[in-house]
Amino acid sequence: MDRQGVGTTITQHILKQQREKPEATGAFTTLLNELIVAAKVISREVNKAGLVDILGSTGKINVQEEQVQKLDVFANQIIIERMQHIGQLWCMGSEEDPDLIEIPAQYPKGDYILFFDPLDGSSNIDVNVSIGTIFGIYKRKEGGSGDLLLSEALQPGIEQVAAGYFIYGSSTIMVYTTGNGTGVHGFTLFPSVGEFLLSHENIRIPGKGKIYSVNEGNYPYWDEKTRALVDYFKTPDRETGRPYTSRYVGSLVADFHRNLLKGGIFMYPADMKDPKKPTGKLRLMVEANPLAMVVREAGGYASDGHGPILEIEPTELHQRVPLYIGSKEDVEMAEAFISGRVEA
Ligand code: AHG
Ligand code: MN
Ligand code: MN
């Protein structure tokens, strides 16, 4: 805490990082600050959700063929409305919108592309379990056609210039990184001050954890390698600290954040529960890539079971990938099982 008893605000932190970049123009700072305002508004709605008519489902089905919760729609609209007029975005991609979101003609365009999951963990909204917002930011490639082409918007996660998430839980926390060794930093929202203040400086994930997170209800739909992997984490073995503890709340962002701080592995394997979704439930652009950048910068790893999430060349806006993410040793073990290097 400094003299005013406030501490480092997220704005101070971003400005300090940007001052160290000769090429910084302030555009990125503007973008991130506006996203933070949107998150503060979403946080306010989440925290009073039990009191106003913002709970429950809209009765609609989204492009993901999932029930759309009112808070999904609210969060999506808040982010789009706030971000589209700041003049820093070329376009956006949201989990809730079937196609890329164009910046309306009346607003200036910029060079950044924002992919986001406006509300992650929707099934938990009505039961007061932590939910969140996940984002990944890319810079538009030079020499594009000038048209709003998916082929020009989609880039591998390794190209992200920043990524992070907000968790709306017992407190509202923002965790983000700008990569390139700048580290992963966490900020807690102080409602009385209305500011995110630095609370988790330079987060590092333990190399090996003691927690595994997976929806075991999908066990009947997994292949042999996946079953062997989950059984491995449950098999007693003193030398490797097994069995691991099972922790799974059903909000990716909350499960990920706990494992980031404590160590462990989160898994959403491919399953045959829905033949239309043979590569698992989670989305590459709005869930896997942003968290893969955060975890890599914190010393961890994220894999689809065969290789790094960040190196996947995206082909569709809403493509789904199997996700193994967390402590490096645990994710490498998962990769060994899924890729067949370890006998099931
Ligand atoms: P979203 O609410 O954005 O659709 O994401 C929900 C995801 C993710 O948050 C969580 O890890 C996963 O769904 C839980 O899925 P299951 O209920 O199938 O375990
Ligand atoms: Mn999600
Ligand atoms: Mn969502």
mmCIF file of C-alpha atoms and ligand atoms in Angstrom:
data_model
loop_
_atom_site.group_PDB
_atom_site.id
_atom_site.type_symbol
_atom_site.label_atom_id
_atom_site.label_comp_id
_atom_site.label_asym_id
_atom_site.label_seq_id
_atom_site.Cartn_x
_atom_site.Cartn_y
_atom_site.Cartn_z
ATOM 1 C CA MET A 1 0.000 0.000 0.000
ATOM 2 C CA ASP A 2 1.364 3.459 -0.810
ATOM 3 C CA ARG A 3 0.933 6.695 1.235
ATOM 4 C CA GLN A 4 -2.699 7.162 0.184
ATOM 5 C CA GLY A 5 -3.250 3.565 1.376
ATOM 6 C CA VAL A 6 -4.488 2.630 -2.113
ATOM 7 C CA GLY A 7 -1.742 0.566 -3.741
ATOM 8 C CA THR A 8 -0.861 0.102 -7.422
ATOM 9 C CA THR A 9 -3.839 0.506 -9.723
ATOM 10 C CA ILE A 10 -4.126 -1.512 -12.909
ATOM 11 C CA THR A 11 -3.858 1.722 -14.899
ATOM 12 C CA GLN A 12 -0.531 2.587 -13.238
ATOM 13 C CA HIS A 13 0.655 -0.982 -13.914
ATOM 14 C CA ILE A 14 -0.302 -0.880 -17.603
ATOM 15 C CA LEU A 15 1.240 2.581 -18.090
ATOM 16 C CA LYS A 16 4.484 1.435 -16.426
ATOM 17 C CA GLN A 17 4.666 -1.618 -18.712
ATOM 18 C CA GLN A 18 3.794 0.417 -21.798
ATOM 19 C CA ARG A 19 6.388 3.123 -20.934
ATOM 20 C CA GLU A 20 9.015 0.385 -21.206
ATOM 21 C CA LYS A 21 7.938 -0.264 -24.831
ATOM 22 C CA PRO A 22 9.383 2.362 -27.205
ATOM 23 C CA GLU A 23 6.728 1.500 -29.818
ATOM 24 C CA ALA A 24 3.843 2.026 -27.377
ATOM 25 C CA THR A 25 1.324 4.552 -28.681
ATOM 26 C CA GLY A 26 -1.238 4.395 -25.871
ATOM 27 C CA ALA A 27 -3.660 2.488 -28.103
ATOM 28 C CA PHE A 28 -3.263 -0.733 -26.131
ATOM 29 C CA THR A 29 -3.678 1.125 -22.815
ATOM 30 C CA THR A 30 -6.907 2.672 -24.101
ATOM 31 C CA LEU A 31 -8.167 -0.745 -25.201
ATOM 32 C CA LEU A 32 -7.404 -2.496 -21.921
ATOM 33 C CA ASN A 33 -8.805 0.334 -19.834
ATOM 34 C CA GLU A 34 -12.115 0.221 -21.715
ATOM 35 C CA LEU A 35 -12.298 -3.554 -21.285
ATOM 36 C CA ILE A 36 -11.785 -2.990 -17.564
ATOM 37 C CA VAL A 37 -14.716 -0.561 -17.469
ATOM 38 C CA ALA A 38 -16.882 -3.193 -19.159
ATOM 39 C CA ALA A 39 -15.789 -5.772 -16.576
ATOM 40 C CA LYS A 40 -16.667 -3.404 -13.724
ATOM 41 C CA VAL A 41 -20.175 -3.035 -15.159
ATOM 42 C CA ILE A 42 -20.545 -6.816 -15.559
ATOM 43 C CA SER A 43 -19.229 -7.320 -12.024
ATOM 44 C CA ARG A 44 -21.862 -4.927 -10.697
ATOM 45 C CA GLU A 45 -24.637 -6.847 -12.483
ATOM 46 C CA VAL A 46 -23.304 -10.206 -11.328
ATOM 47 C CA ASN A 47 -23.151 -9.015 -7.748
ATOM 48 C CA LYS A 48 -26.747 -7.884 -7.736
ATOM 49 C CA ALA A 49 -27.970 -10.656 -10.054
ATOM 50 C CA GLY A 50 -30.000 -12.241 -7.284
ATOM 51 C CA LEU A 51 -31.931 -9.004 -6.803
ATOM 52 C CA VAL A 52 -32.881 -8.045 -10.333
ATOM 53 C CA ASP A 53 -34.350 -9.890 -13.254
ATOM 54 C CA ILE A 54 -31.040 -10.820 -14.818
ATOM 55 C CA LEU A 55 -30.926 -14.446 -13.785
ATOM 56 C CA GLY A 56 -32.127 -17.417 -15.720
ATOM 57 C CA SER A 57 -32.262 -18.269 -19.354
ATOM 58 C CA THR A 58 -33.437 -16.205 -22.271
ATOM 59 C CA GLY A 59 -34.984 -19.332 -23.730
ATOM 60 C CA LYS A 60 -32.751 -18.858 -26.775
ATOM 61 C CA ILE A 61 -30.036 -21.194 -28.094
ATOM 62 C CA ASN A 62 -26.731 -19.662 -29.258
ATOM 63 C CA VAL A 63 -24.319 -20.591 -32.006
ATOM 64 C CA GLN A 64 -22.784 -23.062 -29.560
ATOM 65 C CA GLU A 65 -26.213 -24.720 -29.356
ATOM 66 C CA GLU A 66 -26.277 -23.861 -25.666
ATOM 67 C CA GLN A 67 -28.969 -22.209 -23.546
ATOM 68 C CA VAL A 68 -28.294 -18.455 -23.508
ATOM 69 C CA GLN A 69 -28.441 -16.960 -20.024
ATOM 70 C CA LYS A 70 -29.600 -13.363 -19.634
ATOM 71 C CA LEU A 71 -26.236 -12.469 -18.116
ATOM 72 C CA ASP A 72 -24.480 -13.953 -21.175
ATOM 73 C CA VAL A 73 -26.399 -11.505 -23.362
ATOM 74 C CA PHE A 74 -25.858 -8.585 -20.979
ATOM 75 C CA ALA A 75 -22.115 -9.192 -20.687
ATOM 76 C CA ASN A 76 -21.775 -9.640 -24.442
ATOM 77 C CA GLN A 77 -23.642 -6.409 -25.179
ATOM 78 C CA ILE A 78 -21.690 -4.408 -22.596
ATOM 79 C CA ILE A 79 -18.341 -5.467 -24.030
ATOM 80 C CA ILE A 80 -19.367 -4.892 -27.663
ATOM 81 C CA GLU A 81 -20.935 -1.486 -26.964
ATOM 82 C CA ARG A 82 -17.994 -0.241 -24.908
ATOM 83 C CA MET A 83 -15.264 -1.585 -27.161
ATOM 84 C CA GLN A 84 -16.644 -0.679 -30.560
ATOM 85 C CA HIS A 85 -16.333 3.094 -30.212
ATOM 86 C CA ILE A 86 -12.788 3.440 -28.845
ATOM 87 C CA GLY A 87 -11.133 3.462 -32.275
ATOM 88 C CA GLN A 88 -8.596 0.741 -31.424
ATOM 89 C CA LEU A 89 -10.278 -2.361 -32.851
ATOM 90 C CA TRP A 90 -10.322 -3.788 -36.387
ATOM 91 C CA CYS A 91 -12.994 -6.301 -35.331
ATOM 92 C CA MET A 92 -14.073 -8.572 -32.487
ATOM 93 C CA GLY A 93 -14.978 -12.249 -32.079
ATOM 94 C CA SER A 94 -17.330 -13.332 -29.289
ATOM 95 C CA GLU A 95 -18.383 -16.778 -28.135
ATOM 96 C CA GLU A 96 -21.960 -15.501 -28.335
ATOM 97 C CA ASP A 97 -21.858 -14.245 -31.943
ATOM 98 C CA PRO A 98 -21.818 -16.613 -34.929
ATOM 99 C CA ASP A 99 -19.610 -14.338 -37.067
ATOM 100 C CA LEU A 100 -16.905 -11.722 -36.559
ATOM 101 C CA ILE A 101 -18.299 -8.491 -35.089
ATOM 102 C CA GLU A 102 -17.737 -5.527 -37.392
ATOM 103 C CA ILE A 103 -16.954 -2.061 -36.012
ATOM 104 C CA PRO A 104 -19.885 0.191 -37.104
ATOM 105 C CA ALA A 105 -18.969 2.628 -39.874
ATOM 106 C CA GLN A 106 -19.503 5.668 -37.645
ATOM 107 C CA TYR A 107 -16.593 4.658 -35.420
ATOM 108 C CA PRO A 108 -12.873 4.795 -36.330
ATOM 109 C CA LYS A 109 -11.128 1.424 -36.671
ATOM 110 C CA GLY A 110 -7.849 0.421 -35.098
ATOM 111 C CA ASP A 111 -5.335 -2.375 -35.457
ATOM 112 C CA TYR A 112 -6.290 -4.701 -32.609
ATOM 113 C CA ILE A 113 -8.571 -7.743 -32.698
ATOM 114 C CA LEU A 114 -10.364 -8.807 -29.503
ATOM 115 C CA PHE A 115 -11.612 -12.367 -28.985
ATOM 116 C CA PHE A 116 -13.669 -12.931 -25.846
ATOM 117 C CA ASP A 117 -15.956 -15.194 -23.885
ATOM 118 C CA PRO A 118 -18.202 -12.582 -22.279
ATOM 119 C CA LEU A 119 -19.430 -14.861 -19.547
ATOM 120 C CA ASP A 120 -17.700 -18.143 -18.787
ATOM 121 C CA GLY A 121 -19.399 -20.667 -16.497
ATOM 122 C CA SER A 122 -22.944 -19.684 -17.426
ATOM 123 C CA SER A 123 -24.398 -22.832 -15.849
ATOM 124 C CA ASN A 124 -23.213 -21.444 -12.505
ATOM 125 C CA ILE A 125 -24.811 -17.998 -12.727
ATOM 126 C CA ASP A 126 -27.982 -18.925 -10.840
ATOM 127 C CA VAL A 127 -26.224 -20.836 -8.079
ATOM 128 C CA ASN A 128 -23.740 -18.149 -7.044
ATOM 129 C CA VAL A 129 -20.609 -20.015 -8.101
ATOM 130 C CA SER A 130 -17.788 -17.918 -9.559
ATOM 131 C CA ILE A 131 -18.061 -17.035 -13.256
ATOM 132 C CA GLY A 132 -15.863 -14.886 -15.456
ATOM 133 C CA THR A 133 -14.880 -13.160 -18.696
ATOM 134 C CA ILE A 134 -11.948 -14.377 -20.806
ATOM 135 C CA PHE A 135 -10.137 -12.280 -23.467
ATOM 136 C CA GLY A 136 -7.325 -12.532 -25.996
ATOM 137 C CA ILE A 137 -5.960 -9.572 -27.967
ATOM 138 C CA TYR A 138 -4.180 -9.780 -31.350
ATOM 139 C CA LYS A 139 -2.674 -7.171 -33.622
ATOM 140 C CA ARG A 140 -3.979 -7.141 -37.201
ATOM 141 C CA LYS A 141 -1.394 -8.338 -39.725
ATOM 142 C CA GLU A 142 0.128 -5.730 -42.062
ATOM 143 C CA GLY A 143 -0.989 -5.759 -45.687
ATOM 144 C CA GLY A 144 -4.446 -7.192 -45.102
ATOM 145 C CA SER A 145 -7.108 -6.915 -47.770
ATOM 146 C CA GLY A 146 -9.003 -4.296 -45.803
ATOM 147 C CA ASP A 147 -12.032 -6.593 -45.806
ATOM 148 C CA LEU A 148 -13.394 -8.242 -42.689
ATOM 149 C CA LEU A 149 -12.070 -11.692 -43.505
ATOM 150 C CA LEU A 150 -12.008 -14.522 -41.003
ATOM 151 C CA SER A 151 -8.783 -15.733 -42.626
ATOM 152 C CA GLU A 152 -7.169 -12.420 -41.671
ATOM 153 C CA ALA A 153 -8.649 -12.275 -38.177
ATOM 154 C CA LEU A 154 -7.822 -15.827 -37.070
ATOM 155 C CA GLN A 155 -4.223 -16.236 -35.883
ATOM 156 C CA PRO A 156 -2.506 -18.871 -33.712
ATOM 157 C CA GLY A 157 -2.601 -18.098 -29.986
ATOM 158 C CA ILE A 158 1.152 -17.501 -29.997
ATOM 159 C CA GLU A 159 0.380 -14.219 -31.810
ATOM 160 C CA GLN A 160 -1.627 -12.783 -28.902
ATOM 161 C CA VAL A 161 -0.231 -9.447 -27.677
ATOM 162 C CA ALA A 162 -2.185 -9.788 -24.427
ATOM 163 C CA ALA A 163 -4.581 -12.212 -22.733
ATOM 164 C CA GLY A 164 -6.342 -12.616 -19.434
ATOM 165 C CA TYR A 165 -9.575 -13.014 -17.555
ATOM 166 C CA PHE A 166 -11.875 -11.515 -14.931
ATOM 167 C CA ILE A 167 -13.412 -13.658 -12.194
ATOM 168 C CA TYR A 168 -16.653 -12.479 -10.609
ATOM 169 C CA GLY A 169 -16.571 -14.350 -7.317
ATOM 170 C CA SER A 170 -16.166 -13.558 -3.618
ATOM 171 C CA SER A 171 -14.174 -10.653 -5.030
ATOM 172 C CA THR A 172 -13.682 -9.542 -8.630
ATOM 173 C CA ILE A 173 -10.166 -10.301 -9.799
ATOM 174 C CA MET A 174 -8.441 -9.493 -13.092
ATOM 175 C CA VAL A 175 -5.440 -11.548 -14.227
ATOM 176 C CA TYR A 176 -3.575 -10.616 -17.423
ATOM 177 C CA THR A 177 -0.273 -10.778 -19.254
ATOM 178 C CA THR A 178 1.292 -9.013 -22.225
ATOM 179 C CA GLY A 179 3.703 -11.930 -22.726
ATOM 180 C CA ASN A 180 7.409 -11.663 -23.637
ATOM 181 C CA GLY A 181 8.546 -12.222 -20.061
ATOM 182 C CA THR A 182 6.423 -9.404 -18.616
ATOM 183 C CA GLY A 183 4.869 -11.917 -16.229
ATOM 184 C CA VAL A 184 1.300 -12.608 -15.069
ATOM 185 C CA HIS A 185 -0.262 -10.172 -12.618
ATOM 186 C CA GLY A 186 -3.506 -10.202 -10.634
ATOM 187 C CA PHE A 187 -5.595 -7.236 -9.516
ATOM 188 C CA THR A 188 -8.491 -7.194 -7.058
ATOM 189 C CA LEU A 189 -11.397 -4.778 -7.502
ATOM 190 C CA PHE A 190 -11.882 -2.522 -4.485
ATOM 191 C CA PRO A 191 -15.519 -1.441 -4.900
ATOM 192 C CA SER A 192 -15.055 1.404 -2.383
ATOM 193 C CA VAL A 193 -12.324 2.861 -4.609
ATOM 194 C CA GLY A 194 -13.744 1.536 -7.905
ATOM 195 C CA GLU A 195 -10.247 0.453 -8.913
ATOM 196 C CA PHE A 196 -8.471 -2.821 -9.604
ATOM 197 C CA LEU A 197 -5.454 -2.832 -7.277
ATOM 198 C CA LEU A 198 -2.378 -5.065 -7.655
ATOM 199 C CA SER A 199 -2.885 -8.075 -5.371
ATOM 200 C CA HIS A 200 -1.002 -10.954 -7.054
ATOM 201 C CA GLU A 201 2.296 -9.695 -8.536
ATOM 202 C CA ASN A 202 4.174 -12.026 -10.902
ATOM 203 C CA ILE A 203 2.072 -15.190 -10.476
ATOM 204 C CA ARG A 204 4.059 -18.403 -11.066
ATOM 205 C CA ILE A 205 2.332 -21.790 -11.309
ATOM 206 C CA PRO A 206 4.051 -24.710 -9.464
ATOM 207 C CA GLY A 207 5.849 -27.083 -11.888
ATOM 208 C CA LYS A 208 3.786 -29.990 -10.555
ATOM 209 C CA GLY A 209 0.484 -29.883 -8.700
ATOM 210 C CA LYS A 210 -1.685 -32.062 -6.488
ATOM 211 C CA ILE A 211 -5.059 -31.195 -8.033
ATOM 212 C CA TYR A 212 -6.798 -32.593 -11.104
ATOM 213 C CA SER A 213 -9.922 -30.981 -12.505
ATOM 214 C CA VAL A 214 -12.190 -32.836 -14.951
ATOM 215 C CA ASN A 215 -15.888 -33.637 -15.346
ATOM 216 C CA GLU A 216 -15.774 -37.371 -14.491
ATOM 217 C CA GLY A 217 -19.391 -37.674 -15.606
ATOM 218 C CA ASN A 218 -17.981 -37.861 -19.126
ATOM 219 C CA TYR A 219 -15.950 -41.001 -18.323
ATOM 220 C CA PRO A 220 -18.238 -43.272 -20.407
ATOM 221 C CA TYR A 221 -17.631 -41.046 -23.461
ATOM 222 C CA TRP A 222 -13.801 -40.957 -23.261
ATOM 223 C CA ASP A 223 -11.422 -43.160 -25.209
ATOM 224 C CA GLU A 224 -9.074 -45.634 -23.469
ATOM 225 C CA LYS A 225 -6.113 -43.207 -23.358
ATOM 226 C CA THR A 226 -8.184 -40.495 -21.662
ATOM 227 C CA ARG A 227 -9.569 -42.943 -19.110
ATOM 228 C CA ALA A 228 -6.055 -44.232 -18.377
ATOM 229 C CA LEU A 229 -4.846 -40.653 -17.875
ATOM 230 C CA VAL A 230 -7.577 -39.740 -15.368
ATOM 231 C CA ASP A 231 -7.126 -43.107 -13.628
ATOM 232 C CA TYR A 232 -3.398 -42.289 -13.358
ATOM 233 C CA PHE A 233 -4.085 -39.149 -11.304
ATOM 234 C CA LYS A 234 -6.348 -41.244 -9.027
ATOM 235 C CA THR A 235 -3.922 -44.136 -8.507
ATOM 236 C CA PRO A 236 -2.065 -44.110 -5.129
ATOM 237 C CA ASP A 237 1.688 -43.670 -5.519
ATOM 238 C CA ARG A 238 3.597 -41.962 -2.712
ATOM 239 C CA GLU A 239 6.610 -41.068 -4.852
ATOM 240 C CA THR A 240 4.548 -38.959 -7.258
ATOM 241 C CA GLY A 241 2.152 -37.593 -4.631
ATOM 242 C CA ARG A 242 -0.837 -39.466 -6.002
ATOM 243 C CA PRO A 243 -3.812 -39.729 -5.756
ATOM 244 C CA TYR A 244 -4.313 -36.033 -6.593
ATOM 245 C CA THR A 245 -7.218 -34.140 -5.074
ATOM 246 C CA SER A 246 -10.234 -33.649 -7.358
ATOM 247 C CA ARG A 247 -11.513 -30.087 -7.663
ATOM 248 C CA TYR A 248 -14.063 -29.091 -10.355
ATOM 249 C CA VAL A 249 -16.592 -26.256 -10.128
ATOM 250 C CA GLY A 250 -17.689 -26.173 -13.757
ATOM 251 C CA SER A 251 -16.470 -22.637 -14.484
ATOM 252 C CA LEU A 252 -13.280 -22.912 -16.547
ATOM 253 C CA VAL A 253 -12.058 -19.526 -15.384
ATOM 254 C CA ALA A 254 -12.501 -20.423 -11.680
ATOM 255 C CA ASP A 255 -10.993 -23.909 -12.039
ATOM 256 C CA PHE A 256 -8.091 -22.450 -14.012
ATOM 257 C CA HIS A 257 -7.443 -19.620 -11.540
ATOM 258 C CA ARG A 258 -7.324 -22.003 -8.550
ATOM 259 C CA ASN A 259 -4.869 -24.305 -10.332
ATOM 260 C CA LEU A 260 -2.778 -21.315 -11.498
ATOM 261 C CA LEU A 261 -2.289 -20.236 -7.886
ATOM 262 C CA LYS A 262 -2.027 -23.671 -6.270
ATOM 263 C CA GLY A 263 -0.753 -25.904 -9.080
ATOM 264 C CA GLY A 264 -2.558 -28.741 -10.829
ATOM 265 C CA ILE A 265 -4.131 -29.706 -14.123
ATOM 266 C CA PHE A 266 -7.490 -28.825 -15.685
ATOM 267 C CA MET A 267 -8.716 -31.187 -18.381
ATOM 268 C CA TYR A 268 -11.596 -31.003 -20.819
ATOM 269 C CA PRO A 269 -10.810 -34.020 -23.038
ATOM 270 C CA ALA A 270 -12.367 -34.899 -26.366
ATOM 271 C CA ASP A 271 -15.453 -37.009 -25.744
ATOM 272 C CA MET A 272 -18.123 -38.704 -27.837
ATOM 273 C CA LYS A 273 -21.002 -37.389 -25.712
ATOM 274 C CA ASP A 274 -22.163 -35.190 -28.603
ATOM 275 C CA PRO A 275 -21.011 -36.603 -31.953
ATOM 276 C CA LYS A 276 -21.309 -33.077 -33.357
ATOM 277 C CA LYS A 277 -18.566 -31.995 -30.928
ATOM 278 C CA PRO A 278 -15.894 -34.742 -31.199
ATOM 279 C CA THR A 279 -13.037 -32.436 -30.128
ATOM 280 C CA GLY A 280 -14.386 -31.458 -26.723
ATOM 281 C CA LYS A 281 -16.474 -28.533 -25.508
ATOM 282 C CA LEU A 282 -14.044 -25.651 -25.019
ATOM 283 C CA ARG A 283 -13.381 -23.045 -27.687
ATOM 284 C CA LEU A 284 -9.896 -22.376 -29.045
ATOM 285 C CA MET A 285 -10.157 -18.626 -29.711
ATOM 286 C CA VAL A 286 -12.115 -17.419 -26.666
ATOM 287 C CA GLU A 287 -11.126 -19.915 -23.938
ATOM 288 C CA ALA A 288 -8.089 -22.111 -24.690
ATOM 289 C CA ASN A 289 -5.776 -19.591 -26.399
ATOM 290 C CA PRO A 290 -6.100 -16.757 -23.856
ATOM 291 C CA LEU A 291 -5.567 -19.072 -20.863
ATOM 292 C CA ALA A 292 -2.755 -20.888 -22.686
ATOM 293 C CA MET A 293 -0.894 -17.564 -23.006
ATOM 294 C CA VAL A 294 -1.446 -16.757 -19.323
ATOM 295 C CA VAL A 295 -0.309 -20.170 -18.116
ATOM 296 C CA ARG A 296 2.772 -20.226 -20.357
ATOM 297 C CA GLU A 297 3.828 -16.799 -19.076
ATOM 298 C CA ALA A 298 3.378 -18.123 -15.511
ATOM 299 C CA GLY A 299 5.652 -21.129 -16.225
ATOM 300 C CA GLY A 300 2.941 -23.679 -17.032
ATOM 301 C CA TYR A 301 1.752 -25.335 -20.246
ATOM 302 C CA ALA A 302 -1.422 -25.899 -22.300
ATOM 303 C CA SER A 303 -1.864 -28.758 -24.749
ATOM 304 C CA ASP A 304 -4.618 -30.314 -26.876
ATOM 305 C CA GLY A 305 -3.120 -33.683 -25.902
ATOM 306 C CA HIS A 306 -0.716 -33.761 -28.855
ATOM 307 C CA GLY A 307 1.003 -30.366 -28.835
ATOM 308 C CA PRO A 308 0.864 -26.727 -27.683
ATOM 309 C CA ILE A 309 -2.531 -25.018 -27.852
ATOM 310 C CA LEU A 310 -0.753 -21.794 -28.840
ATOM 311 C CA GLU A 311 0.601 -23.334 -32.053
ATOM 312 C CA ILE A 312 -2.765 -24.519 -33.415
ATOM 313 C CA GLU A 313 -3.572 -22.804 -36.718
ATOM 314 C CA PRO A 314 -7.259 -21.819 -36.284
ATOM 315 C CA THR A 315 -9.583 -22.554 -39.198
ATOM 316 C CA GLU A 316 -12.979 -21.674 -37.699
ATOM 317 C CA LEU A 317 -14.106 -18.912 -35.353
ATOM 318 C CA HIS A 318 -15.763 -21.319 -32.906
ATOM 319 C CA GLN A 319 -13.593 -24.366 -33.267
ATOM 320 C CA ARG A 320 -13.371 -26.544 -30.174
ATOM 321 C CA VAL A 321 -10.246 -28.221 -28.858
ATOM 322 C CA PRO A 322 -9.440 -30.744 -26.141
ATOM 323 C CA LEU A 323 -7.737 -28.774 -23.346
ATOM 324 C CA TYR A 324 -5.118 -29.908 -20.835
ATOM 325 C CA ILE A 325 -3.794 -26.848 -18.977
ATOM 326 C CA GLY A 326 -1.874 -26.071 -15.789
ATOM 327 C CA SER A 327 1.371 -27.240 -14.147
ATOM 328 C CA LYS A 328 3.929 -28.096 -16.832
ATOM 329 C CA GLU A 329 4.848 -31.575 -15.527
ATOM 330 C CA ASP A 330 1.190 -32.600 -15.179
ATOM 331 C CA VAL A 331 0.233 -31.361 -18.660
ATOM 332 C CA GLU A 332 3.271 -33.059 -20.186
ATOM 333 C CA MET A 333 2.125 -36.277 -18.465
ATOM 334 C CA ALA A 334 -1.330 -35.798 -20.006
ATOM 335 C CA GLU A 335 0.251 -35.300 -23.432
ATOM 336 C CA ALA A 336 2.270 -38.529 -22.967
ATOM 337 C CA PHE A 337 -0.901 -40.507 -22.260
ATOM 338 C CA ILE A 338 -3.115 -38.912 -24.960
ATOM 339 C CA SER A 339 -0.462 -39.069 -27.662
ATOM 340 C CA GLY A 340 0.175 -42.739 -26.769
ATOM 341 C CA ARG A 341 3.782 -42.298 -25.599
ATOM 342 C CA VAL A 342 2.724 -43.830 -22.253
ATOM 343 C CA GLU A 343 1.008 -47.196 -22.467
ATOM 344 C CA ALA A 344 -2.570 -46.981 -21.193
HETATM 345 P P1 AHG B 1 -19.485 -21.044 -21.074
HETATM 346 O O1 AHG B 1 -20.345 -20.736 -19.892
HETATM 347 O O2 AHG B 1 -18.743 -19.836 -21.590
HETATM 348 O O3 AHG B 1 -20.240 -21.775 -22.160
HETATM 349 O O4 AHG B 1 -18.334 -22.019 -20.590
HETATM 350 C C1 AHG B 1 -18.695 -23.134 -19.870
HETATM 351 C C2 AHG B 1 -17.562 -24.120 -19.953
HETATM 352 C C3 AHG B 1 -16.457 -23.857 -18.954
HETATM 353 O O5 AHG B 1 -16.649 -22.698 -18.199
HETATM 354 C C4 AHG B 1 -16.478 -25.056 -18.041
HETATM 355 O O6 AHG B 1 -15.192 -25.525 -17.761
HETATM 356 C C5 AHG B 1 -17.219 -26.093 -18.857
HETATM 357 O O7 AHG B 1 -18.115 -25.371 -19.681
HETATM 358 C C6 AHG B 1 -18.011 -27.013 -17.984
HETATM 359 O O8 AHG B 1 -18.580 -27.960 -18.868
HETATM 360 P P2 AHG B 1 -19.322 -29.253 -18.245
HETATM 361 O O9 AHG B 1 -20.527 -28.720 -17.553
HETATM 362 O O10 AHG B 1 -19.627 -30.090 -19.452
HETATM 363 O O11 AHG B 1 -18.340 -29.923 -17.320
HETATM 364 MN MN MN B 2 -16.676 -20.330 -21.514
HETATM 365 MN MN MN B 3 -19.499 -18.084 -22.281
#
